[in-house]
Amino acid sequence: MTLCPTEDGGDKELRQVGGIEYKCPNLINRGNWHDCNSSPFIARKLCLVYSLGINYDFRFDDAMARNGCEVHSFDPSMGNTTKHIRKSGVHFHPIGIGGKSYDSVIPRMDQYTKKHPKKTWKVRTLRQIMESLGHEDVSTNIASDNGIVRS
């Protein structure tokens, strides 16, 4: 599935995936992202989504949950928001994903962290998160507005 933010202002029907430009005949909106709902990009009913750095914006996450996906949202910068399951079924985790595991990271100051300047973050590797959620045998496709990475 290729996704592109609705705010990008570009031609939302054209996607570049792996260096190949693809015209999507069936573009739909999922929250605040456009999604190509045509083969080979159709989200399977049994799908798993990890949404990173959501900054209080659950629109995409809720839309994917309504599509039948298991969704886990991660963002350590969201103040005192605790681990919970949203009404839509989205699982929220107040932790970050990084190259190493840390229990108490002091983040750099930027537009997201200035709201909670003394807050420290818990950070885990993707492998640790997948193992803790029982997803260690799941293959990954990482989608962004730059294309898809498969592993």
PDB file of C-alpha atoms in Angstrom:
ATOM      1  CA  MET A   1       0.000   0.000   0.000  1.00  0.00           C
ATOM      2  CA  THR A   2       1.398   3.432  -0.816  1.00  0.00           C
ATOM      3  CA  LEU A   3       0.327   6.425   1.159  1.00  0.00           C
ATOM      4  CA  CYS A   4       0.794  10.124   0.622  1.00  0.00           C
ATOM      5  CA  PRO A   5      -0.309  12.897   2.998  1.00  0.00           C
ATOM      6  CA  THR A   6      -3.266  14.926   1.811  1.00  0.00           C
ATOM      7  CA  GLU A   7      -1.364  18.128   2.536  1.00  0.00           C
ATOM      8  CA  ASP A   8       1.358  17.372  -0.053  1.00  0.00           C
ATOM      9  CA  GLY A   9      -0.346  19.399  -2.796  1.00  0.00           C
ATOM     10  CA  GLY A  10       0.906  17.084  -5.548  1.00  0.00           C
ATOM     11  CA  ASP A  11      -0.898  14.835  -8.021  1.00  0.00           C
ATOM     12  CA  LYS A  12      -2.464  12.351  -5.641  1.00  0.00           C
ATOM     13  CA  GLU A  13      -3.137   9.799  -8.380  1.00  0.00           C
ATOM     14  CA  LEU A  14       0.552   9.319  -9.202  1.00  0.00           C
ATOM     15  CA  ARG A  15       2.757   7.243  -6.917  1.00  0.00           C
ATOM     16  CA  GLN A  16       6.397   6.369  -7.215  1.00  0.00           C
ATOM     17  CA  VAL A  17       7.203   2.981  -5.735  1.00  0.00           C
ATOM     18  CA  GLY A  18      10.681   1.529  -5.966  1.00  0.00           C
ATOM     19  CA  GLY A  19      11.597   3.991  -8.726  1.00  0.00           C
ATOM     20  CA  ILE A  20       8.529   3.059 -10.798  1.00  0.00           C
ATOM     21  CA  GLU A  21       5.750   5.612 -11.282  1.00  0.00           C
ATOM     22  CA  TYR A  22       2.282   4.127 -10.837  1.00  0.00           C
ATOM     23  CA  LYS A  23      -1.079   5.761 -11.616  1.00  0.00           C
ATOM     24  CA  CYS A  24      -3.666   4.688  -9.076  1.00  0.00           C
ATOM     25  CA  PRO A  25      -7.121   4.094 -10.617  1.00  0.00           C
ATOM     26  CA  ASN A  26      -8.885   3.813  -7.236  1.00  0.00           C
ATOM     27  CA  LEU A  27      -7.586   6.432  -4.795  1.00  0.00           C
ATOM     28  CA  ILE A  28      -9.370   6.628  -1.424  1.00  0.00           C
ATOM     29  CA  ASN A  29      -8.905   8.726   1.707  1.00  0.00           C
ATOM     30  CA  ARG A  30      -7.927   6.999   4.959  1.00  0.00           C
ATOM     31  CA  GLY A  31      -8.004   9.617   7.668  1.00  0.00           C
ATOM     32  CA  ASN A  32      -5.503  12.271   6.639  1.00  0.00           C
ATOM     33  CA  TRP A  33      -3.685  10.083   4.054  1.00  0.00           C
ATOM     34  CA  HIS A  34      -4.560   9.089   0.508  1.00  0.00           C
ATOM     35  CA  ASP A  35      -4.310   5.372  -0.206  1.00  0.00           C
ATOM     36  CA  CYS A  36      -4.221   3.475  -3.473  1.00  0.00           C
ATOM     37  CA  ASN A  37      -6.989   0.890  -3.142  1.00  0.00           C
ATOM     38  CA  SER A  38      -5.947  -1.050  -6.254  1.00  0.00           C
ATOM     39  CA  SER A  39      -3.801  -4.142  -6.688  1.00  0.00           C
ATOM     40  CA  PRO A  40      -1.049  -4.605  -5.597  1.00  0.00           C
ATOM     41  CA  PHE A  41      -1.542  -1.937  -2.923  1.00  0.00           C
ATOM     42  CA  ILE A  42      -4.837  -3.049  -1.335  1.00  0.00           C
ATOM     43  CA  ALA A  43      -4.683  -3.364   2.452  1.00  0.00           C
ATOM     44  CA  ARG A  44      -5.435  -6.957   3.326  1.00  0.00           C
ATOM     45  CA  LYS A  45      -8.172  -7.566   5.873  1.00  0.00           C
ATOM     46  CA  LEU A  46      -5.651  -9.317   8.123  1.00  0.00           C
ATOM     47  CA  CYS A  47      -3.142  -6.499   8.313  1.00  0.00           C
ATOM     48  CA  LEU A  48      -0.999  -5.053  11.065  1.00  0.00           C
ATOM     49  CA  VAL A  49      -0.163  -1.337  11.227  1.00  0.00           C
ATOM     50  CA  TYR A  50       2.479   0.355  13.395  1.00  0.00           C
ATOM     51  CA  SER A  51       1.898   4.107  13.271  1.00  0.00           C
ATOM     52  CA  LEU A  52       4.831   6.175  14.546  1.00  0.00           C
ATOM     53  CA  GLY A  53       4.930   9.737  15.859  1.00  0.00           C
ATOM     54  CA  ILE A  54       1.228  10.493  15.604  1.00  0.00           C
ATOM     55  CA  ASN A  55       1.216  13.761  17.616  1.00  0.00           C
ATOM     56  CA  TYR A  56      -2.416  13.377  18.812  1.00  0.00           C
ATOM     57  CA  ASP A  57      -3.667  12.776  15.235  1.00  0.00           C
ATOM     58  CA  PHE A  58      -5.365   9.371  15.122  1.00  0.00           C
ATOM     59  CA  ARG A  59      -7.274   9.887  11.838  1.00  0.00           C
ATOM     60  CA  PHE A  60      -5.164   7.474   9.763  1.00  0.00           C
ATOM     61  CA  ASP A  61      -4.894   4.982  12.619  1.00  0.00           C
ATOM     62  CA  ASP A  62      -8.667   4.948  13.237  1.00  0.00           C
ATOM     63  CA  ALA A  63      -9.358   4.619   9.493  1.00  0.00           C
ATOM     64  CA  MET A  64      -7.045   1.603   9.201  1.00  0.00           C
ATOM     65  CA  ALA A  65      -8.696   0.012  12.266  1.00  0.00           C
ATOM     66  CA  ARG A  66     -12.115   0.507  10.646  1.00  0.00           C
ATOM     67  CA  ASN A  67     -10.670  -1.268   7.580  1.00  0.00           C
ATOM     68  CA  GLY A  68     -10.077  -4.334   9.771  1.00  0.00           C
ATOM     69  CA  CYS A  69      -6.387  -3.855  10.564  1.00  0.00           C
ATOM     70  CA  GLU A  70      -4.784  -4.383  13.960  1.00  0.00           C
ATOM     71  CA  VAL A  71      -3.287  -0.944  14.677  1.00  0.00           C
ATOM     72  CA  HIS A  72      -0.618   0.051  17.204  1.00  0.00           C
ATOM     73  CA  SER A  73       0.185   3.770  17.529  1.00  0.00           C
ATOM     74  CA  PHE A  74       3.467   4.903  19.104  1.00  0.00           C
ATOM     75  CA  ASP A  75       4.391   8.384  20.314  1.00  0.00           C
ATOM     76  CA  PRO A  76       6.392   9.199  23.457  1.00  0.00           C
ATOM     77  CA  SER A  77       5.892  12.966  23.041  1.00  0.00           C
ATOM     78  CA  MET A  78       2.181  13.016  23.868  1.00  0.00           C
ATOM     79  CA  GLY A  79       2.449  14.330  27.426  1.00  0.00           C
ATOM     80  CA  ASN A  80       0.688  12.237  30.041  1.00  0.00           C
ATOM     81  CA  THR A  81      -1.226  10.108  27.549  1.00  0.00           C
ATOM     82  CA  THR A  82      -1.006   6.553  28.862  1.00  0.00           C
ATOM     83  CA  LYS A  83      -1.174   3.165  27.184  1.00  0.00           C
ATOM     84  CA  HIS A  84      -4.787   2.502  26.183  1.00  0.00           C
ATOM     85  CA  ILE A  85      -7.098   1.062  23.533  1.00  0.00           C
ATOM     86  CA  ARG A  86      -9.180   3.642  21.669  1.00  0.00           C
ATOM     87  CA  LYS A  87     -12.870   3.193  20.871  1.00  0.00           C
ATOM     88  CA  SER A  88     -11.847   2.391  17.271  1.00  0.00           C
ATOM     89  CA  GLY A  89      -9.694  -0.504  18.525  1.00  0.00           C
ATOM     90  CA  VAL A  90      -6.364   1.297  18.028  1.00  0.00           C
ATOM     91  CA  HIS A  91      -3.759   0.363  20.659  1.00  0.00           C
ATOM     92  CA  PHE A  92      -1.768   3.416  21.844  1.00  0.00           C
ATOM     93  CA  HIS A  93       1.736   3.001  23.303  1.00  0.00           C
ATOM     94  CA  PRO A  94       3.547   6.048  24.810  1.00  0.00           C
ATOM     95  CA  ILE A  95       6.982   4.845  23.694  1.00  0.00           C
ATOM     96  CA  GLY A  96       9.364   5.671  20.883  1.00  0.00           C
ATOM     97  CA  ILE A  97      11.061   3.395  18.382  1.00  0.00           C
ATOM     98  CA  GLY A  98      14.801   3.732  17.907  1.00  0.00           C
ATOM     99  CA  GLY A  99      18.041   1.946  17.076  1.00  0.00           C
ATOM    100  CA  LYS A 100      18.698   1.149  20.766  1.00  0.00           C
ATOM    101  CA  SER A 101      16.609   0.584  23.871  1.00  0.00           C
ATOM    102  CA  TYR A 102      16.482   3.310  26.540  1.00  0.00           C
ATOM    103  CA  ASP A 103      14.322   3.681  29.649  1.00  0.00           C
ATOM    104  CA  SER A 104      14.816   7.419  30.090  1.00  0.00           C
ATOM    105  CA  VAL A 105      15.753   9.512  27.046  1.00  0.00           C
ATOM    106  CA  ILE A 106      15.724  13.298  27.234  1.00  0.00           C
ATOM    107  CA  PRO A 107      14.481  14.393  23.790  1.00  0.00           C
ATOM    108  CA  ARG A 108      15.838  17.374  21.879  1.00  0.00           C
ATOM    109  CA  MET A 109      13.693  20.483  22.080  1.00  0.00           C
ATOM    110  CA  ASP A 110      11.435  21.020  19.071  1.00  0.00           C
ATOM    111  CA  GLN A 111       7.817  21.919  18.335  1.00  0.00           C
ATOM    112  CA  TYR A 112       6.577  18.596  19.725  1.00  0.00           C
ATOM    113  CA  THR A 113       8.639  18.364  22.901  1.00  0.00           C
ATOM    114  CA  LYS A 114       8.412  21.978  24.068  1.00  0.00           C
ATOM    115  CA  LYS A 115       4.942  21.217  25.498  1.00  0.00           C
ATOM    116  CA  HIS A 116       6.547  18.774  27.996  1.00  0.00           C
ATOM    117  CA  PRO A 117      10.180  19.929  28.379  1.00  0.00           C
ATOM    118  CA  LYS A 118      11.018  17.841  31.481  1.00  0.00           C
ATOM    119  CA  LYS A 119       9.439  14.621  30.233  1.00  0.00           C
ATOM    120  CA  THR A 120      11.722  11.704  29.435  1.00  0.00           C
ATOM    121  CA  TRP A 121      10.886   9.052  26.873  1.00  0.00           C
ATOM    122  CA  LYS A 122      10.972   5.282  26.871  1.00  0.00           C
ATOM    123  CA  VAL A 123      12.448   3.974  23.598  1.00  0.00           C
ATOM    124  CA  ARG A 124      12.589   0.406  22.281  1.00  0.00           C
ATOM    125  CA  THR A 125      13.892  -1.152  19.081  1.00  0.00           C
ATOM    126  CA  LEU A 126      11.408  -2.309  16.466  1.00  0.00           C
ATOM    127  CA  ARG A 127      12.451  -5.907  17.144  1.00  0.00           C
ATOM    128  CA  GLN A 128      11.772  -5.512  20.893  1.00  0.00           C
ATOM    129  CA  ILE A 129       8.369  -3.975  20.235  1.00  0.00           C
ATOM    130  CA  MET A 130       7.414  -6.684  17.747  1.00  0.00           C
ATOM    131  CA  GLU A 131       8.488  -9.394  20.220  1.00  0.00           C
ATOM    132  CA  SER A 132       6.592  -7.780  23.128  1.00  0.00           C
ATOM    133  CA  LEU A 133       3.414  -7.699  21.016  1.00  0.00           C
ATOM    134  CA  GLY A 134       3.851 -11.247  19.686  1.00  0.00           C
ATOM    135  CA  HIS A 135       4.620 -10.067  16.142  1.00  0.00           C
ATOM    136  CA  GLU A 136       8.184 -11.402  15.812  1.00  0.00           C
ATOM    137  CA  ASP A 137       7.304 -13.592  12.815  1.00  0.00           C
ATOM    138  CA  VAL A 138       5.507 -10.848  10.868  1.00  0.00           C
ATOM    139  CA  SER A 139       7.213  -9.512   7.726  1.00  0.00           C
ATOM    140  CA  THR A 140       7.329  -5.726   7.447  1.00  0.00           C
ATOM    141  CA  ASN A 141       6.488  -3.216   4.722  1.00  0.00           C
ATOM    142  CA  ILE A 142       7.334   0.331   5.714  1.00  0.00           C
ATOM    143  CA  ALA A 143       5.235   2.878   3.835  1.00  0.00           C
ATOM    144  CA  SER A 144       5.832   6.603   3.632  1.00  0.00           C
ATOM    145  CA  ASP A 145       5.317   9.333   1.094  1.00  0.00           C
ATOM    146  CA  ASN A 146       8.648   8.206  -0.403  1.00  0.00           C
ATOM    147  CA  GLY A 147       7.565   4.654  -1.229  1.00  0.00           C
ATOM    148  CA  ILE A 148       7.669   1.210   0.390  1.00  0.00           C
ATOM    149  CA  VAL A 149      10.511  -0.650   2.106  1.00  0.00           C
ATOM    150  CA  ARG A 150      10.069  -4.404   2.476  1.00  0.00           C
ATOM    151  CA  SER A 151      11.961  -6.643   4.890  1.00  0.00           C
TER     152      SER A 151
END
